[in-house]
Tab-separated table of C-alpha atoms in Angstrom:
chain	number	residue	atom	x	y	z
A	193	GLY	CA	100.430	91.848	75.692
A	194	ALA	CA	99.100	88.346	75.689
A	195	VAL	CA	95.691	87.897	77.593
A	196	VAL	CA	93.986	84.833	78.913
A	197	SER	CA	90.249	85.219	79.679
A	198	GLN	CA	89.014	82.686	82.380
A	199	HIS	CA	85.398	82.064	83.209
A	200	PRO	CA	83.503	81.772	85.372
A	201	SER	CA	85.626	83.622	88.365
A	202	ARG	CA	83.399	82.018	90.835
A	203	VAL	CA	80.892	79.304	90.857
A	204	ILE	CA	79.105	77.265	93.463
A	205	CYS	CA	77.621	73.942	92.567
A	206	LYS	CA	75.894	70.980	94.313
A	207	SER	CA	77.761	67.666	94.868
A	208	GLY	CA	77.339	65.400	91.919
A	209	THR	CA	77.058	67.977	89.252
A	210	SER	CA	79.425	69.099	86.671
A	211	VAL	CA	81.190	72.362	86.211
A	212	LYS	CA	82.989	73.801	83.116
A	213	ILE	CA	85.659	76.290	83.296
A	214	GLU	CA	86.749	78.014	80.117
A	215	CYS	CA	90.066	79.722	79.236
A	216	ARG	CA	90.348	81.616	75.968
A	217	SER	CA	93.319	83.437	74.605
A	218	LEU	CA	92.135	86.646	73.478
A	219	ASP	CA	95.008	87.947	71.105
A	220	PHE	CA	97.115	84.987	70.493
A	221	GLN	CA	97.149	81.346	69.652
A	222	ALA	CA	97.641	79.101	72.678
A	223	THR	CA	98.819	75.808	71.306
A	224	THR	CA	99.598	74.689	74.892
A	225	MET	CA	97.447	75.206	78.068
A	226	PHE	CA	98.370	74.318	81.604
A	227	TRP	CA	95.786	73.690	84.226
A	228	TYR	CA	96.693	74.164	87.840
A	229	ARG	CA	94.824	73.724	91.064
A	230	GLN	CA	95.491	75.658	94.252
A	231	PHE	CA	94.094	74.739	97.493
A	232	PRO	CA	93.973	77.345	100.540
A	233	LYS	CA	97.524	78.323	101.876
A	234	GLN	CA	99.204	75.923	99.262
A	235	SER	CA	101.108	76.210	96.092
A	236	LEU	CA	99.835	75.859	92.505
A	237	MET	CA	99.631	72.212	91.428
A	238	LEU	CA	99.891	71.378	87.934
A	239	MET	CA	97.012	69.078	87.015
A	240	ALA	CA	97.464	68.670	83.315
A	241	THR	CA	98.775	70.029	79.994
A	242	SER	CA	96.469	70.379	76.877
A	243	ASN	CA	97.677	70.542	73.379
A	244	GLU	CA	95.186	71.838	70.723
A	245	GLY	CA	93.955	68.861	68.898
A	246	SER	CA	95.245	66.087	70.879
A	247	LYS	CA	94.743	64.472	74.380
A	248	ALA	CA	95.609	66.194	77.477
A	249	THR	CA	98.571	64.860	79.548
A	250	TYR	CA	97.660	64.332	83.168
A	251	GLU	CA	99.845	64.557	86.092
A	252	GLN	CA	100.354	61.605	88.291
A	253	GLY	CA	97.431	61.361	90.877
A	254	VAL	CA	94.994	63.313	88.733
A	255	GLU	CA	91.930	61.488	87.367
A	256	LYS	CA	91.481	62.041	83.761
A	257	ASP	CA	88.035	60.846	83.702
A	258	LYS	CA	86.979	63.286	86.567
A	259	PHE	CA	88.771	66.346	85.091
A	260	LEU	CA	87.953	66.327	81.449
A	261	ILE	CA	89.965	68.672	79.402
A	262	ASN	CA	89.122	69.717	75.960
A	263	HIS	CA	91.378	71.979	73.793
A	264	ALA	CA	89.495	72.064	70.392
A	265	SER	CA	90.785	75.254	69.136
A	266	LEU	CA	94.059	77.415	69.365
A	267	THR	CA	91.879	80.021	71.361
A	268	LEU	CA	89.949	78.036	73.842
A	269	SER	CA	90.643	75.282	76.583
A	270	THR	CA	88.058	74.022	78.975
A	271	LEU	CA	88.226	72.087	82.185
A	272	THR	CA	85.132	70.166	83.221
A	273	VAL	CA	85.014	69.031	86.690
A	274	THR	CA	82.628	66.005	86.621
A	275	SER	CA	80.529	64.751	89.501
A	276	ALA	CA	81.975	67.375	91.736
A	277	HIS	CA	82.530	66.645	95.557
A	278	PRO	CA	83.488	69.003	98.318
A	279	GLU	CA	86.977	68.035	98.257
A	280	ASP	CA	87.086	69.384	94.668
A	281	SER	CA	86.398	72.921	96.172
A	282	SER	CA	89.455	74.749	95.171
A	283	PHE	CA	91.008	77.543	93.145
A	284	TYR	CA	91.512	76.570	89.434
A	285	ILE	CA	93.791	78.517	87.068
A	286	CYS	CA	94.946	78.226	83.542
A	287	SER	CA	98.275	79.369	81.930
A	288	ALA	CA	99.038	79.311	78.330
A	289	LYS	CA	102.413	79.115	76.871
A	290	THR	CA	102.943	81.849	74.072
A	291	ASP	CA	105.810	82.982	72.221
A	292	SER	CA	105.186	86.501	72.842
A	293	GLY	CA	103.631	86.611	76.250
A	294	GLN	CA	105.146	88.364	79.392
A	295	GLY	CA	107.727	86.393	81.061
A	296	ASN	CA	108.903	83.984	78.603
A	297	GLY	CA	105.407	83.201	77.366
A	298	TYR	CA	103.419	82.145	80.529
A	299	THR	CA	100.184	83.949	80.784
A	300	PHE	CA	97.672	83.225	83.417
A	301	GLY	CA	94.150	83.352	83.695
A	302	SER	CA	92.228	85.121	86.422
A	303	GLY	CA	91.227	81.889	88.116
A	304	THR	CA	88.058	80.140	89.180
A	305	ARG	CA	86.917	79.817	92.627
A	306	LEU	CA	84.905	76.579	92.932
A	307	THR	CA	82.952	75.680	95.854
A	308	VAL	CA	80.929	72.453	95.968
A	309	VAL	CA	78.241	72.312	98.542
B	96	GLY	CA	110.497	63.175	90.570
B	97	GLU	CA	111.465	66.717	89.263
B	98	ASN	CA	110.661	69.500	91.970
B	99	VAL	CA	111.186	72.791	93.117
B	100	GLU	CA	111.868	73.437	96.941
B	101	GLN	CA	111.468	76.861	98.539
B	102	HIS	CA	112.404	78.247	101.745
B	103	PRO	CA	111.230	79.860	103.979
B	104	SER	CA	107.688	79.218	104.214
B	105	THR	CA	107.025	82.231	106.307
B	106	LEU	CA	109.131	85.504	106.643
B	107	SER	CA	108.413	88.330	108.737
B	108	VAL	CA	110.647	91.602	108.349
B	109	GLN	CA	110.573	95.127	109.595
B	110	GLU	CA	109.740	97.773	106.910
B	111	GLY	CA	112.883	98.894	105.289
B	112	ASP	CA	114.746	95.893	105.848
B	113	SER	CA	115.757	93.298	103.029
B	114	ALA	CA	113.948	89.921	102.608
B	115	VAL	CA	115.518	86.794	100.854
B	116	ILE	CA	113.875	83.790	99.604
B	117	LYS	CA	115.441	80.823	98.119
B	118	CYS	CA	114.750	78.029	95.813
B	119	THR	CA	116.448	74.870	94.484
B	120	TYR	CA	115.327	72.967	91.524
B	121	SER	CA	116.001	69.262	90.116
B	122	ASP	CA	116.178	69.684	86.472
B	123	SER	CA	119.340	70.585	85.256
B	124	ALA	CA	117.841	71.385	81.834
B	125	SER	CA	115.653	74.229	83.354
B	126	ASN	CA	116.593	77.453	81.737
B	127	TYR	CA	114.060	80.086	82.960
B	128	PHE	CA	113.366	81.055	86.489
B	129	PRO	CA	110.556	83.185	87.371
B	130	TRP	CA	109.259	84.764	90.726
B	131	TYR	CA	105.683	85.527	91.336
B	132	LYS	CA	103.788	87.415	93.884
B	133	GLN	CA	100.263	86.352	94.597
B	134	GLU	CA	97.561	88.058	96.480
B	135	LEU	CA	94.826	86.360	98.053
B	136	GLY	CA	92.265	85.039	95.416
B	137	LYS	CA	94.159	86.364	92.489
B	138	ARG	CA	96.316	85.201	89.773
B	139	PRO	CA	100.159	84.882	90.214
B	140	GLN	CA	101.843	88.076	89.013
B	141	LEU	CA	105.294	87.841	87.468
B	142	ILE	CA	107.611	90.239	89.353
B	143	ILE	CA	111.101	89.210	87.896
B	144	ASP	CA	112.633	86.373	85.998
B	145	ILE	CA	116.005	85.313	84.987
B	146	ARG	CA	117.400	83.126	82.214
B	147	SER	CA	119.964	80.565	82.701
B	148	ASN	CA	122.687	82.537	80.768
B	149	VAL	CA	122.984	85.234	83.494
B	150	GLY	CA	123.796	85.144	86.970
B	151	GLU	CA	121.823	88.100	88.428
B	152	LYS	CA	119.047	90.528	87.242
B	153	LYS	CA	117.925	93.679	89.005
B	154	ASP	CA	114.806	95.660	88.843
B	155	GLN	CA	114.642	98.581	91.164
B	156	ARG	CA	114.066	97.003	94.672
B	157	ILE	CA	113.786	93.346	93.311
B	158	ALA	CA	116.694	91.258	92.312
B	159	VAL	CA	117.234	87.547	91.465
B	160	THR	CA	120.388	85.522	91.538
B	161	LEU	CA	120.924	82.403	89.856
B	162	ASN	CA	123.707	79.581	90.644
B	163	LYS	CA	123.235	77.012	87.748
B	164	THR	CA	125.995	74.795	89.168
B	165	ALA	CA	124.410	74.561	92.484
B	166	LYS	CA	120.807	74.625	90.969
B	167	HIS	CA	119.327	77.278	93.116
B	168	PHE	CA	118.063	80.824	92.778
B	169	SER	CA	117.176	83.444	95.007
B	170	LEU	CA	114.776	86.628	95.350
B	171	HIS	CA	116.084	89.634	97.041
B	172	ILE	CA	113.872	92.540	97.963
B	173	THR	CA	115.401	95.519	99.372
B	174	GLU	CA	113.764	98.567	101.413
B	175	THR	CA	110.733	96.457	102.136
B	176	GLN	CA	107.360	98.282	102.270
B	177	PRO	CA	103.873	96.982	103.715
B	178	GLU	CA	102.650	96.620	100.183
B	179	ASP	CA	105.379	93.752	99.597
B	180	SER	CA	103.369	91.604	102.070
B	181	ALA	CA	102.009	88.700	99.905
B	182	VAL	CA	102.900	85.150	99.115
B	183	TYR	CA	105.795	84.713	96.724
B	184	PHE	CA	106.391	81.561	94.616
B	185	CYS	CA	109.375	80.671	92.466
B	186	ALA	CA	109.047	78.436	89.383
B	187	ALA	CA	110.944	76.466	87.018
B	188	PRO	CA	110.036	74.569	83.898
B	189	LEU	CA	110.604	70.891	84.692
B	190	GLY	CA	110.490	67.853	82.522
B	191	GLY	CA	107.769	67.585	79.669
B	192	GLY	CA	110.131	69.093	77.191
B	193	GLY	CA	110.913	72.124	79.602
B	194	ASN	CA	107.533	73.658	79.312
B	195	LYS	CA	105.766	72.676	82.494
B	196	LEU	CA	105.940	75.370	84.988
B	197	THR	CA	106.393	73.894	88.494
B	198	PHE	CA	105.889	76.101	91.583
B	199	GLY	CA	107.770	76.101	94.702
B	200	THR	CA	105.754	75.672	98.084
B	201	GLY	CA	105.430	79.490	98.504
B	202	THR	CA	106.786	81.974	101.042
B	203	GLN	CA	104.344	84.148	103.115
B	204	LEU	CA	106.153	87.462	103.389
B	205	LYS	CA	104.839	89.842	106.176
B	206	VAL	CA	106.381	93.438	106.118
B	207	GLU	CA	105.721	94.919	109.730
B	208	LEU	CA	105.685	98.688	110.428
């Protein structure tokens, strides 16, 4: 089945630095990738939708200059948290839309636990 | 805006009893309704899903029912076991061409011995 590999699984960074999270589709082409953020004991909140070769579409309230998304190829999408602050500490998870993946084509990465100190 | 509402937020049942979680959605164009189980610190795991052309789907102890007219769908777990304890999320693709999967607020299910 479709697999999305997400790295890193955990990262601790200092305030003011940037962190890049990668999601790779291993055996399929992901033309669309969704990025979610999940705070403790809360739901997954959609941050943005990235499409290969075009600009990402951000949800209301999500700063596009702070959360940079690049989807330069059909197998790789990246999320960069710039100038991270403690309030950005969260669980970030990507999801790819496929035509052959499990569950109507939504395949999730394993998530990245970001801690900003 | 488009959203998915989920109830209850917490649910405690005795082992062997049934558990029911309900969701409502706002976008009448939604045509796919998955349920996920999420354990702490892990990705959501699809446990069952239903498309809009059927009203019910069952997989062993788990079933999902859909009422498109009322725009609500429910998860039913029978003969609950301690390992069923987790957070459950419903979801539906809302807006954005019907692709953006929007999650409900989640239900913490606890199955007590």
